[in-house]
Coordinates of C-alpha atoms in Angstrom, one line a residue:
X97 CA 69.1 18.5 -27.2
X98 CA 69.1 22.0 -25.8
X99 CA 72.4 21.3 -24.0
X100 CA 74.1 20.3 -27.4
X101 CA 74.2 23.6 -28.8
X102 CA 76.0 25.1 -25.8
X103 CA 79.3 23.8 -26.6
X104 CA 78.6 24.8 -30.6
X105 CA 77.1 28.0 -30.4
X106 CA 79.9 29.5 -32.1
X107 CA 80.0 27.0 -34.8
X108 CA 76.3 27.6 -35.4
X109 CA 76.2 31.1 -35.8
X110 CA 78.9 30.6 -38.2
X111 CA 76.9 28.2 -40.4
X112 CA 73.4 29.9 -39.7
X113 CA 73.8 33.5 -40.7
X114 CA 71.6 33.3 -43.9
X115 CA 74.2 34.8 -46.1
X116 CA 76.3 33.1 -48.0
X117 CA 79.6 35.5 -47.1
X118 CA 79.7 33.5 -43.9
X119 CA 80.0 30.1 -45.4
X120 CA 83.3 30.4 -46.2
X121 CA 84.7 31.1 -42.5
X122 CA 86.8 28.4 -40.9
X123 CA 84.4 26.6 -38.3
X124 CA 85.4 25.8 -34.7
X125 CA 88.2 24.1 -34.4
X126 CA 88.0 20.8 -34.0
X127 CA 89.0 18.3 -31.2
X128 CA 91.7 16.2 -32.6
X129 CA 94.5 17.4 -29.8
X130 CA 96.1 14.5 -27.8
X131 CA 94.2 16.0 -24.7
X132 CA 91.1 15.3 -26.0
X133 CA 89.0 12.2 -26.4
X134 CA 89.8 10.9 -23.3
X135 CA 86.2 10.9 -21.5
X136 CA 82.8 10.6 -22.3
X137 CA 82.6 14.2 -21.5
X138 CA 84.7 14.7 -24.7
X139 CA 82.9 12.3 -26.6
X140 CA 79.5 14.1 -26.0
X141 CA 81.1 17.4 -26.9
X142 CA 83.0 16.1 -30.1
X143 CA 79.5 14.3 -30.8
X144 CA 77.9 17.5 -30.5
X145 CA 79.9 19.8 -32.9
X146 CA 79.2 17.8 -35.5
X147 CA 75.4 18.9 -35.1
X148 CA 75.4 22.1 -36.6
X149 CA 76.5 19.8 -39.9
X150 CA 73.0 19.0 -40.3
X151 CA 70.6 20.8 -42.7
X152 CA 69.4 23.5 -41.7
X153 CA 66.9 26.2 -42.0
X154 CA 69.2 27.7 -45.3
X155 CA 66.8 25.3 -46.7
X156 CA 63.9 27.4 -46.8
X157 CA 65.6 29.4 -49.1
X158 CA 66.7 26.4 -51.6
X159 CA 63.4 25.6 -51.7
X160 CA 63.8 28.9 -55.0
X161 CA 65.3 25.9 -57.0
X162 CA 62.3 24.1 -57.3
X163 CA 58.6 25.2 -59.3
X164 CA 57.6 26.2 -55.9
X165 CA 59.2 29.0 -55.2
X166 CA 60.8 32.5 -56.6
X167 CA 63.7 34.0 -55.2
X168 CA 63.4 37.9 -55.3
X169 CA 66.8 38.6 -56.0
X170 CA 67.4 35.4 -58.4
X171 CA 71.6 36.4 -58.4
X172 CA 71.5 36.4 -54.7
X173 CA 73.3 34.1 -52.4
X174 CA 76.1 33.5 -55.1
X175 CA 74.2 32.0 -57.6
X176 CA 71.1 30.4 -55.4
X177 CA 68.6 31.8 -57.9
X178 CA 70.5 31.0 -60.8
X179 CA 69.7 26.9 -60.1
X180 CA 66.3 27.3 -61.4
X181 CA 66.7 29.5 -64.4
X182 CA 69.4 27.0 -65.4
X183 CA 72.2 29.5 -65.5
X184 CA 74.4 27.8 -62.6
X185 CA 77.9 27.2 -63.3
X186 CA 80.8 25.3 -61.6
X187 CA 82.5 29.0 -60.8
X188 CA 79.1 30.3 -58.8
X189 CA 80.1 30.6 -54.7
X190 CA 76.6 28.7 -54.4
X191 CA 77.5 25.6 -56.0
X192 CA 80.3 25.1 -53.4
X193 CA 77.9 25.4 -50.8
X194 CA 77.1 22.0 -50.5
X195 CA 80.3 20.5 -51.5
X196 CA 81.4 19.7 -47.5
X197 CA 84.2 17.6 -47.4
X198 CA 84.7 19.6 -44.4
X199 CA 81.9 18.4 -42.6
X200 CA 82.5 14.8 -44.1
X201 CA 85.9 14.9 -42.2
X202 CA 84.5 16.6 -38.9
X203 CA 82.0 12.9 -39.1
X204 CA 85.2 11.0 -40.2
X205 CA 87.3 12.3 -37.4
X206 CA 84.6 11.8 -34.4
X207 CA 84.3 7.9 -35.7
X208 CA 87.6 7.4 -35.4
X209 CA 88.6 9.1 -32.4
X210 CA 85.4 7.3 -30.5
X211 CA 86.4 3.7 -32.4
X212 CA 89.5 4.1 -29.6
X213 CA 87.9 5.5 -26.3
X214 CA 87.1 3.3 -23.2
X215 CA 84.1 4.7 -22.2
X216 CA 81.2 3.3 -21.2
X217 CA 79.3 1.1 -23.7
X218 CA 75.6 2.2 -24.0
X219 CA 77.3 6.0 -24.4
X220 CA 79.2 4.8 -26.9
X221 CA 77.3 3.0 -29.1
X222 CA 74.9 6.7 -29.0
X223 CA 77.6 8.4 -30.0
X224 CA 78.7 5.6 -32.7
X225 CA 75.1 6.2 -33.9
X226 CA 74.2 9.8 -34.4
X227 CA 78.0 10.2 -35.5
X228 CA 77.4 7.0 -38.7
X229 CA 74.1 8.9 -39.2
X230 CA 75.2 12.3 -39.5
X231 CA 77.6 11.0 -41.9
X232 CA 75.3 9.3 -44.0
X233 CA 73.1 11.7 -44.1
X234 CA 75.8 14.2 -45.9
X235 CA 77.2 11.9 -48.5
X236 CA 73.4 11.3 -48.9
X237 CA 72.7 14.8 -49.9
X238 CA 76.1 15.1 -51.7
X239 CA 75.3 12.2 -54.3
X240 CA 72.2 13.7 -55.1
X241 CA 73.1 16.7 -56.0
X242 CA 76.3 16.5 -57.5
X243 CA 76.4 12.5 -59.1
X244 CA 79.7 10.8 -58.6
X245 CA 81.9 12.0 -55.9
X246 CA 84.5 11.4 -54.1
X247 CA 84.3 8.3 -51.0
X248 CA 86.5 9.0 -48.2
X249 CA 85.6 5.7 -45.6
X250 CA 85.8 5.6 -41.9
X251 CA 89.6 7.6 -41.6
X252 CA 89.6 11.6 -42.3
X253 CA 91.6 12.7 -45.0
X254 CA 92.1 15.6 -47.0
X255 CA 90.7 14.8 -50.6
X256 CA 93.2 18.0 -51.9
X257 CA 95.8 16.6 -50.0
X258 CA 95.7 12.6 -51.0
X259 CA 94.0 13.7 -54.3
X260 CA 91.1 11.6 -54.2
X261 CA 89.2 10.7 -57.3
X262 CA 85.8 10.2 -57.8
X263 CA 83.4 7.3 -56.9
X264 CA 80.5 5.9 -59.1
X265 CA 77.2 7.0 -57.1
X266 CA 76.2 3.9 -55.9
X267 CA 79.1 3.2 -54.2
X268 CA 78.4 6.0 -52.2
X269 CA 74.8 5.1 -52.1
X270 CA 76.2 1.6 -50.7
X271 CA 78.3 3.1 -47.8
X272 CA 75.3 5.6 -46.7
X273 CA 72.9 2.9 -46.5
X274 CA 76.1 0.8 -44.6
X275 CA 76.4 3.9 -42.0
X276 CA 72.3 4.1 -42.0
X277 CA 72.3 0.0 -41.1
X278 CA 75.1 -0.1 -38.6
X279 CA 73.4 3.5 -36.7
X280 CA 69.8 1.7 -36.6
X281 CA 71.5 -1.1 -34.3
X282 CA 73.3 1.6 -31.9
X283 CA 70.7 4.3 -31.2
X284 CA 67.9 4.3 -28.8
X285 CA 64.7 4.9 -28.9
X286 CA 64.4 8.0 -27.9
X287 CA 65.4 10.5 -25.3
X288 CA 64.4 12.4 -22.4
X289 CA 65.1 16.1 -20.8
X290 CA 67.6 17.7 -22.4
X291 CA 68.8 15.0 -24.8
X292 CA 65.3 15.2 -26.6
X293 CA 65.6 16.2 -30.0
X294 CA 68.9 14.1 -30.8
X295 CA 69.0 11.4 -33.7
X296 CA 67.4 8.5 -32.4
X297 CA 66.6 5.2 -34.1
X298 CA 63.3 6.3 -35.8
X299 CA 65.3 9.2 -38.0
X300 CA 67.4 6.2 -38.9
X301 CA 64.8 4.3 -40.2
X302 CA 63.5 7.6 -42.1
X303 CA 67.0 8.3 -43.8
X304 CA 67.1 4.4 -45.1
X305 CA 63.6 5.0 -46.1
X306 CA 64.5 8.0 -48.0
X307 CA 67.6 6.8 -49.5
X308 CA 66.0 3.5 -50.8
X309 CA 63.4 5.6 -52.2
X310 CA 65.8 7.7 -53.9
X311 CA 67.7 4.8 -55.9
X312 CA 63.9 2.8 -56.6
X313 CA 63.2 6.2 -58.3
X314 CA 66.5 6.9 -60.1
X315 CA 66.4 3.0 -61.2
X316 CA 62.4 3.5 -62.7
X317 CA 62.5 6.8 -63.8
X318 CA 66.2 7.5 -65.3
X319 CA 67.3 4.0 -66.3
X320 CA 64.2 2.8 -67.0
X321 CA 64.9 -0.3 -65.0
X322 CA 62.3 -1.3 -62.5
X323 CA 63.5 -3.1 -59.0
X324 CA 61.2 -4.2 -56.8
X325 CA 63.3 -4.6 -54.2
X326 CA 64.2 -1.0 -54.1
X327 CA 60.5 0.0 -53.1
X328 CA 60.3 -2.7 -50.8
X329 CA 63.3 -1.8 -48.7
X330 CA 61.7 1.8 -48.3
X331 CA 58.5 1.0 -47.7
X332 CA 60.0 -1.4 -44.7
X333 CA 61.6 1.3 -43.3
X334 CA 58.8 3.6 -43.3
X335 CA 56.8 0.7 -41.8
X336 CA 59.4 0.4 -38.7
X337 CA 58.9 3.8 -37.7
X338 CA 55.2 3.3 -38.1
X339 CA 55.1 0.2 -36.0
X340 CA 57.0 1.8 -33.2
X341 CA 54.1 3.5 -32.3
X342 CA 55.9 6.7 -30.9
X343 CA 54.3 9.3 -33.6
X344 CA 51.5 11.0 -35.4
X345 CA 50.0 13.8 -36.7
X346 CA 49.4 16.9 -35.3
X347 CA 46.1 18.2 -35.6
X348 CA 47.3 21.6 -36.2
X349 CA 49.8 21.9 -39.3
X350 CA 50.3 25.4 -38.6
X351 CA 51.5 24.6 -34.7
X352 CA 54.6 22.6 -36.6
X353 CA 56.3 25.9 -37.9
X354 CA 56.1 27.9 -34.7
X355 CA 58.8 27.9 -31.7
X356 CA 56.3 26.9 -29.2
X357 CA 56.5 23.2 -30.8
X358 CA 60.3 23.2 -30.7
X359 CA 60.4 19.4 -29.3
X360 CA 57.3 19.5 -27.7
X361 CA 55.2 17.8 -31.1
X362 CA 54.2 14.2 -31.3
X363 CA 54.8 14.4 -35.5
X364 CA 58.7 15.5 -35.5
X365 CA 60.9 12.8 -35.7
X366 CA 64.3 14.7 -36.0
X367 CA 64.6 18.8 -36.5
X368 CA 67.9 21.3 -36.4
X369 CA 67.5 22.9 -33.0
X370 CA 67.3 26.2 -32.4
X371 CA 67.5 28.3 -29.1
X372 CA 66.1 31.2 -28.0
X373 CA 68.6 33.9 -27.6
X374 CA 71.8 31.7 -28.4
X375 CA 71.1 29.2 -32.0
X376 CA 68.7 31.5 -34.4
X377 CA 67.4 31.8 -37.6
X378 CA 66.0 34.8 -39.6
X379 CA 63.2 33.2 -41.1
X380 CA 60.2 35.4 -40.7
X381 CA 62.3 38.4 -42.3
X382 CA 62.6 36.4 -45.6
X383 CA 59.1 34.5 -45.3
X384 CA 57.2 38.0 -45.3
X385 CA 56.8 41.3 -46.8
X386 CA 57.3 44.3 -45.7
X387 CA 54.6 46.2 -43.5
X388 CA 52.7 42.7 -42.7
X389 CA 54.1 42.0 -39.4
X390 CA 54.2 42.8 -35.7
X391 CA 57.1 45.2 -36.5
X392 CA 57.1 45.6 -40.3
X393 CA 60.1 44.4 -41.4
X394 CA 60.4 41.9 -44.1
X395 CA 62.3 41.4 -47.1
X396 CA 59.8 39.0 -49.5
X397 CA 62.8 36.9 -50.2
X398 CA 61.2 34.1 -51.9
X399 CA 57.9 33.9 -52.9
X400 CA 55.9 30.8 -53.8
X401 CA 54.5 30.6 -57.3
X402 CA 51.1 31.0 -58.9
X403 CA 51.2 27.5 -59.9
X404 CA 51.8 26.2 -56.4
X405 CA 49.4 28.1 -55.2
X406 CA 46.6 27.0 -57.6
X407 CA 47.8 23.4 -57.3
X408 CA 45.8 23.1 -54.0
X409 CA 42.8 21.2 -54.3
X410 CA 39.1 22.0 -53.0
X411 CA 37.7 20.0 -50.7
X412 CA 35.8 18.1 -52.9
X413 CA 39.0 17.2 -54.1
X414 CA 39.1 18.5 -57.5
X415 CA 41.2 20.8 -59.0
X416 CA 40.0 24.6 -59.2
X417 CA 39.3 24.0 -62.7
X418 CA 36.6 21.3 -62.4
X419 CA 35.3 21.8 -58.6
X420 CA 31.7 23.8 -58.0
X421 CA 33.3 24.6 -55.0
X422 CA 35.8 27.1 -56.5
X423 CA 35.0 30.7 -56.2
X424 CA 37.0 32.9 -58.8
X425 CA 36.1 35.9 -56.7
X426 CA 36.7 33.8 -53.1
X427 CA 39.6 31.7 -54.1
X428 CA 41.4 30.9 -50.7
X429 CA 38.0 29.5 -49.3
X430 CA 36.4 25.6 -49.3
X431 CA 40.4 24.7 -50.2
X432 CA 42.6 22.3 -48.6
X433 CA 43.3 23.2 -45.2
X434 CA 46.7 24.3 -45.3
X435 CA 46.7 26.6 -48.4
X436 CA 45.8 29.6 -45.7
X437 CA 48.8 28.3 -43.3
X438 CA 51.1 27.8 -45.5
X439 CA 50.5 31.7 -47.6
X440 CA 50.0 34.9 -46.8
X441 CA 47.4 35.5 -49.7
X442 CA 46.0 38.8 -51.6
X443 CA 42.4 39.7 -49.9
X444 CA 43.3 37.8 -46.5
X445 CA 44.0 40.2 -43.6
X446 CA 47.2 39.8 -41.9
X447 CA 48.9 41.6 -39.1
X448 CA 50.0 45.1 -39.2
X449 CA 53.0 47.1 -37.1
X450 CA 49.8 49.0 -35.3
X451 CA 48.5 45.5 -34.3
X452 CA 45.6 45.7 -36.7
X453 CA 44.6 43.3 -39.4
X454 CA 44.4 45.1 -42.8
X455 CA 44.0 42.4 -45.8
X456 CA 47.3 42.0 -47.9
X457 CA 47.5 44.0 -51.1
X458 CA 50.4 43.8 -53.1
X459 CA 49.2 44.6 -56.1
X460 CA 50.9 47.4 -57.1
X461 CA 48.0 49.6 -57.9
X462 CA 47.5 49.5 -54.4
X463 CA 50.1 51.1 -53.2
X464 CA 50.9 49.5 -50.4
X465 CA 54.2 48.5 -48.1
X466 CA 53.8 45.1 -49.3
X467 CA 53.5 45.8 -53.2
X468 CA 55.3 43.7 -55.8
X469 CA 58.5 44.3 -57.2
X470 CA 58.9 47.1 -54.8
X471 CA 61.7 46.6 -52.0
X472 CA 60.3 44.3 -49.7
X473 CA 57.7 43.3 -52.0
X474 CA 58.1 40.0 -53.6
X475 CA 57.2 39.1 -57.0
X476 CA 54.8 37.0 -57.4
X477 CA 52.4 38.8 -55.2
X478 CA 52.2 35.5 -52.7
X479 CA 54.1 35.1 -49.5
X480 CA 54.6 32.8 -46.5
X481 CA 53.2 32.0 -43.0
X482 CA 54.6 29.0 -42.8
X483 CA 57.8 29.4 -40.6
X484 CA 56.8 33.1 -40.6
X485 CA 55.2 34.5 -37.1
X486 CA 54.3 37.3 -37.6
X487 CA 53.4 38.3 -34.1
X488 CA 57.2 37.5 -33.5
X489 CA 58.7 41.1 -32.2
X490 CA 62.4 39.8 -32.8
X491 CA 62.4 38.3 -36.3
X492 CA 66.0 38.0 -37.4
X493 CA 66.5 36.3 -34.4
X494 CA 63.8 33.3 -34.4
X495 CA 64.1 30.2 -32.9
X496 CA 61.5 27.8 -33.8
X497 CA 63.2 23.9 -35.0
X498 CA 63.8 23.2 -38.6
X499 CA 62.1 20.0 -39.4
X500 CA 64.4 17.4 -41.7
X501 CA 61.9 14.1 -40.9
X502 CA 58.1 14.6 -39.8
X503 CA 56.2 11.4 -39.5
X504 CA 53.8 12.9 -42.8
X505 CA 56.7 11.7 -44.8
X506 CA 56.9 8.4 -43.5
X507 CA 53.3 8.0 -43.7
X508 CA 54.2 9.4 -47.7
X509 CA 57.0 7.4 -48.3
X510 CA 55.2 4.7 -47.0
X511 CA 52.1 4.9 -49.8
X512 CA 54.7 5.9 -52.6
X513 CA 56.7 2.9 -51.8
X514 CA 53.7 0.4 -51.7
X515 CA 52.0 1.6 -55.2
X516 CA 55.3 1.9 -57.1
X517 CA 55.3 -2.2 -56.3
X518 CA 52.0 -3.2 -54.6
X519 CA 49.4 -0.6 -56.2
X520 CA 46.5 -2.6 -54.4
X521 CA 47.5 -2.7 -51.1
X522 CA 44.9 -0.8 -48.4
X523 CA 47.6 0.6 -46.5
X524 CA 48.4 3.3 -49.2
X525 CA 45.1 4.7 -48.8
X526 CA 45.3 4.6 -45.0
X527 CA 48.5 6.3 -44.8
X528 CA 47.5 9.4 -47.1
X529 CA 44.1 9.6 -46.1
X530 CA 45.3 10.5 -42.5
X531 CA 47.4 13.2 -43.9
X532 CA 44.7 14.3 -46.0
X533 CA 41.8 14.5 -43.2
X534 CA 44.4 16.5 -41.5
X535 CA 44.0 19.2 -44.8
X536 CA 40.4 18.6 -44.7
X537 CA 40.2 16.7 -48.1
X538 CA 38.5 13.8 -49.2
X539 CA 40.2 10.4 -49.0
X540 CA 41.7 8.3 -51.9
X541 CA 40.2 5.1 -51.4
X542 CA 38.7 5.2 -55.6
X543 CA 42.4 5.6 -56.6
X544 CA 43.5 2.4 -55.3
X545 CA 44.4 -0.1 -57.7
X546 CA 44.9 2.8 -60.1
X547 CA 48.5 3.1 -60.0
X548 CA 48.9 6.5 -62.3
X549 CA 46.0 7.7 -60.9
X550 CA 47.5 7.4 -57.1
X551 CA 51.3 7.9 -58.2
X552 CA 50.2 11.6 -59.2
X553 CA 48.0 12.4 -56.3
X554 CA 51.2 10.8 -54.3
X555 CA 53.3 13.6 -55.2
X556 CA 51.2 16.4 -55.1
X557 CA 50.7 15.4 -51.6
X558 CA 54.8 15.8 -50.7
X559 CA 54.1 19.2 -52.8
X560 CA 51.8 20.7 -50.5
X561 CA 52.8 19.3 -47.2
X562 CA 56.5 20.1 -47.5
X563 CA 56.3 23.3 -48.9
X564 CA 59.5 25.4 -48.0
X565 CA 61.2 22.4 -46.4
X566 CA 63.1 21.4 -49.4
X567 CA 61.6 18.5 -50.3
X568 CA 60.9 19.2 -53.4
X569 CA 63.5 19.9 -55.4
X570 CA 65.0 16.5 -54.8
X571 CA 61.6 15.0 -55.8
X572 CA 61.2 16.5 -59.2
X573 CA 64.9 15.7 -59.3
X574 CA 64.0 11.7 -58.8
X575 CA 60.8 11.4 -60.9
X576 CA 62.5 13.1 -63.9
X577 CA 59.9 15.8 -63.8
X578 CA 62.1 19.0 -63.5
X579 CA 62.5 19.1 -67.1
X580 CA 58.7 19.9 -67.0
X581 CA 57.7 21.7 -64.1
X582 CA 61.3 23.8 -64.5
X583 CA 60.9 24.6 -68.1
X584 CA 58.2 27.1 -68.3
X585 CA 58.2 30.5 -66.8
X586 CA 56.9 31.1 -62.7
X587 CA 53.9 33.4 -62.5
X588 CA 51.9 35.7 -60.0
X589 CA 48.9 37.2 -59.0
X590 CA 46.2 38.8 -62.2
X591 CA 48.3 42.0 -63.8
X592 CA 44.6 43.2 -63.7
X593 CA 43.8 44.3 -60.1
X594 CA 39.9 44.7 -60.9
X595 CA 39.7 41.0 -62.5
X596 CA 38.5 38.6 -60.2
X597 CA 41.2 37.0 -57.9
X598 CA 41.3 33.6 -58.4
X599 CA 40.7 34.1 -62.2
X600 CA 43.3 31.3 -63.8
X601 CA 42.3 32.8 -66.9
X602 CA 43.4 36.3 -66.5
X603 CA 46.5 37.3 -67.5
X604 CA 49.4 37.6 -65.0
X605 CA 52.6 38.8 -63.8
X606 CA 55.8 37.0 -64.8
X607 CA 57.9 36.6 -62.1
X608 CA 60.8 34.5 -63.6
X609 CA 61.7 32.7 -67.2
X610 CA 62.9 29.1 -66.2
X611 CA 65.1 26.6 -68.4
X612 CA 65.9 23.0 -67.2
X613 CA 68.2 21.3 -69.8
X614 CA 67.3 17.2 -68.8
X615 CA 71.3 16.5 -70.3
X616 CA 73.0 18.5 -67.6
X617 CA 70.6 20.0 -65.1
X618 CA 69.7 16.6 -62.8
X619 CA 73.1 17.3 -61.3
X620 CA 75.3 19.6 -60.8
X621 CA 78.5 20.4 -61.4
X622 CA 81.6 19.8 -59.5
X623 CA 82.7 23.5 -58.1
X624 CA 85.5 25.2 -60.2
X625 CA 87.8 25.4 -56.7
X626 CA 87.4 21.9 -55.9
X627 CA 88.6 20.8 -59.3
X628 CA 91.9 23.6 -59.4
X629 CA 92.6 21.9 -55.6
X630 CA 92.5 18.3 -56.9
X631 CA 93.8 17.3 -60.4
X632 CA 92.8 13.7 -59.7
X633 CA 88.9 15.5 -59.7
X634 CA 87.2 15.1 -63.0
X635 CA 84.2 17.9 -64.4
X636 CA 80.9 15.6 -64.6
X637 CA 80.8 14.9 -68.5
X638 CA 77.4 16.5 -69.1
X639 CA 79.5 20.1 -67.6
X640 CA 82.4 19.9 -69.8

């Protein structure tokens, strides 16, 4: 894949800046002139530029809009922050952000232009593939967030321009899952050399999984209308990429978040690439705070919560409540495995600009670089590793790959799936106890059959594994739970610094108030500029 991002370098580091002032620059032209689309040379290149279209790592940062996560400047990024506190409205820059019509016509374009080039078949049908997936995966992430929208099919055009109206949801739903079909059948397996990291059949399967277990969970959990069938289809999927036999765990989660895996990991199945020196990201500025690094610098952009935090379980595998295991005073230790590689905690040395380890303080009594609400300083008092390095000496310009499918989630999907429609089958329990051995926790084999029981340890399982990947936002979104985990305020470390650590019954900072209203707040609205460019556009009822 490394060869892809030479002919878009330009078009990434438009898109990958971090700030949102660059979001609204015109991207790289592109190749609709009559000269083009004549070889498979220009159908490789026009494949490629449509690349930088994918997710990216931006959503580290959107991981703020969840319970897991605090952004320190919560009117930042033109309204990022706001999305949690429920104070977003269809005039905030952010809320255009993923409104990419843009990037749907880019798709549109490429599928059209390759529907009339005679080039050679096997490259064709490639192309065909990651350019139907690509595609699918945007309207995918479209619907979710915003409800009904517009469906532009197969030819690009301007929705201003031809004033297109909105479509019903599931009609979109029904053309990504179309796309997701019709790219399964083109792609190949997998790759080799340079083309390694492109879309290949498995991140297929993955994106049907994940849109079939979107709609079971809209259908159960918001219309109250159970369908089988829904469950079924994603657990297949997941099952596919399973069978294939090409993936598995890594035994070290931390190794996943660090450049030296950059397609060189048995667990990734697809990941925005980055390059050393040419596709970056600035992800270990915002991860950590200042002082706590090989060169200092950090700016404690978002900080997880206290509640994330004390959601990881001991490993017994009860809660820090009920466990023996649970010191008050030693709170990071006998805890599920990735709690210390996911956070930079309070107490735990980290890396220093001298190259000592000194633990992190950032209680503000202290004093230290790192303290709370201090610049570069965070607000909750926790902090990342995850995606962090901090032995990195260049850290606004890291490169390590920003996963979007990891074979965890299909293994999660997979047991989800199965005990929303088969709560007794075995292989839910073997699919999450191999990502729980990997945390060093206990296995689940007394929850099965217990379909509550299993259905919550389920999703506190996406929590903790896909922490600052974005995942779970969209989750709470689809169980219905965001009007509880989003309506109570996010908390910190013990205002006390001489109380005892991991004291839960201490009092502690307030980082942020948070209000989720469950009659508007499950989508969003349609941005303000979208709706003055189109009159045949409609505000979603619940934003009027």
């Amino acid at each position: 894949m490394k060869k892809i991002c030479i002919y878009i370098i330009f078009t990434a580091a438009v898109l990958l800046q971090g700030c949102s002032k660059y979001l609204d620059r015109t991207p790289l032209a592109q190749a609709t002139s009559d000269n083009f689309w004549k070889t498979a040379a220009d159908a490789e290149k026009g494949v490629n530029a449509l690349y930088p279209t994918l997710p990216d790592s931006r959503d580290f940062w959107r991981d703020c809009s969840s319970d897991n996560s605090v952004m320190t400047n919560a009117w930042g990024e033109g309204g990022m922050g706001y999305i949690c506190q429920g104070s977003q409205s269809a005039a905030d820059g952010y809320i255009k952000e993923e409104w990419r019509y843009d990037f749907i016509n880019r798709s549109l374009n490429c599928i059209d232009k390759l529907n009339g080039m005679n080039i050679d078949a096997v490259k064709k049908k490639q192309y065909m593939g990651e350019a139907r997936f690509i595609l699918a995966m945007r309207y995918f992430r479209m619907v979710k967030i915003y409800g009904d929208i517009p469906l532009i099919k197969e030819k690009p055009v301007s929705i201003e321009a031809s004033a297109v109206a909105k479509s019903p949801k599931q009609d979109v739903l029904d053309y990504v899952i179309k796309n997701v079909d019709t790219a399964i059948t083109l792609l190949p397996d997998a790759y080799s050399g340079a083309n390694t990291g492109r879309i290949n059949k498995a991140a297929a399967m993955m994106l049907r999984a994940d849109v079939y277990l979107y709609m079971a969970s809209y259908k159960k959990f918001h219309e109250g209308k159970d369908d089988a069938n829904l469950w079924k289809e994603a657990a297949k999927s997941a099952q596919e990429v399973v069978s294939t036999g090409s993936y598995s765990l890594e035994s070290d989660y931390a190794y996943l978040f660090k450049h030296e895996s950059n397609n060189n990991n048995k667990e990734v199945i697809l990941a925005f690439q980055y390059i050393q020196n040419e596709t970056t990201n600035m992800l270990p500025v915002l991860a950590l705070p200042t002082g706590c690094s090989i060169t200092g610098e950090g700016w404690a952009s978002f900080c997880p919560t206290r509640d994330l935090v004390d959601s990881y379980e001991c490993t017994d595998g009860k809660n820090i409540q009920s466990s023996p295991l649970y010191s008050k005073a030693n709170p990071w230790d006998n805890r599920d495995g990735r709690l210390k590689k996911t956070f930079l905690l309070p107490g735990v040395p980290c890396l220093r600009p001298d190259g000592s380890y000194k633990p992190y303080e950032p209680h503000p009594a202290y004093n230290m670089p790192e303290k709370m609400n201090n610049e570069g300083g965070g607000l909750t008092g926790f902090m990342y590793l995850k995606f962090a390095e901090p032995d990195n000496p260049n850290p606004e310009n890291a490169y390590m790959n920003f996963p979007l499918y990891r074979y965890a989630e299909t293994l999660l999907i997979l047991a989800e799936a199965l005990n929303e429609y088969d709560p007794g089958n075995a292989q839910i329990v073997t699919a999450m106890n191999l990502v729980r051995a990997r945390a060093g926790l206990p296995g689940v084999d007394a929850l099965l059959g217990n379909q509550a029981a299993m259905q919550d340890k389920i999703r506190e399982e996406r929590r903790h594994e896909f922490v600052a990947e974005h995942k779970r936002y969209f989750d709470i979104l689809r169980w219905k739970t965001a009007e509880i985990v989003l309506n109570k305020p996010a908390y910190g470390i013990n205002q006390n610094e001489k109380a005892a650590i991991g004291d839960w019954t201490q009092p502690a900072f307030k980082a942020q108030d948070r209000t989720f209203n469950p009659l508007k707040h499950y989508t969003w609205p349609i941005p303000q500029e979208a709706l003055d460019k189109n009159k045949n556009l409609t505000q979603t009822s619940s934003w009027k």
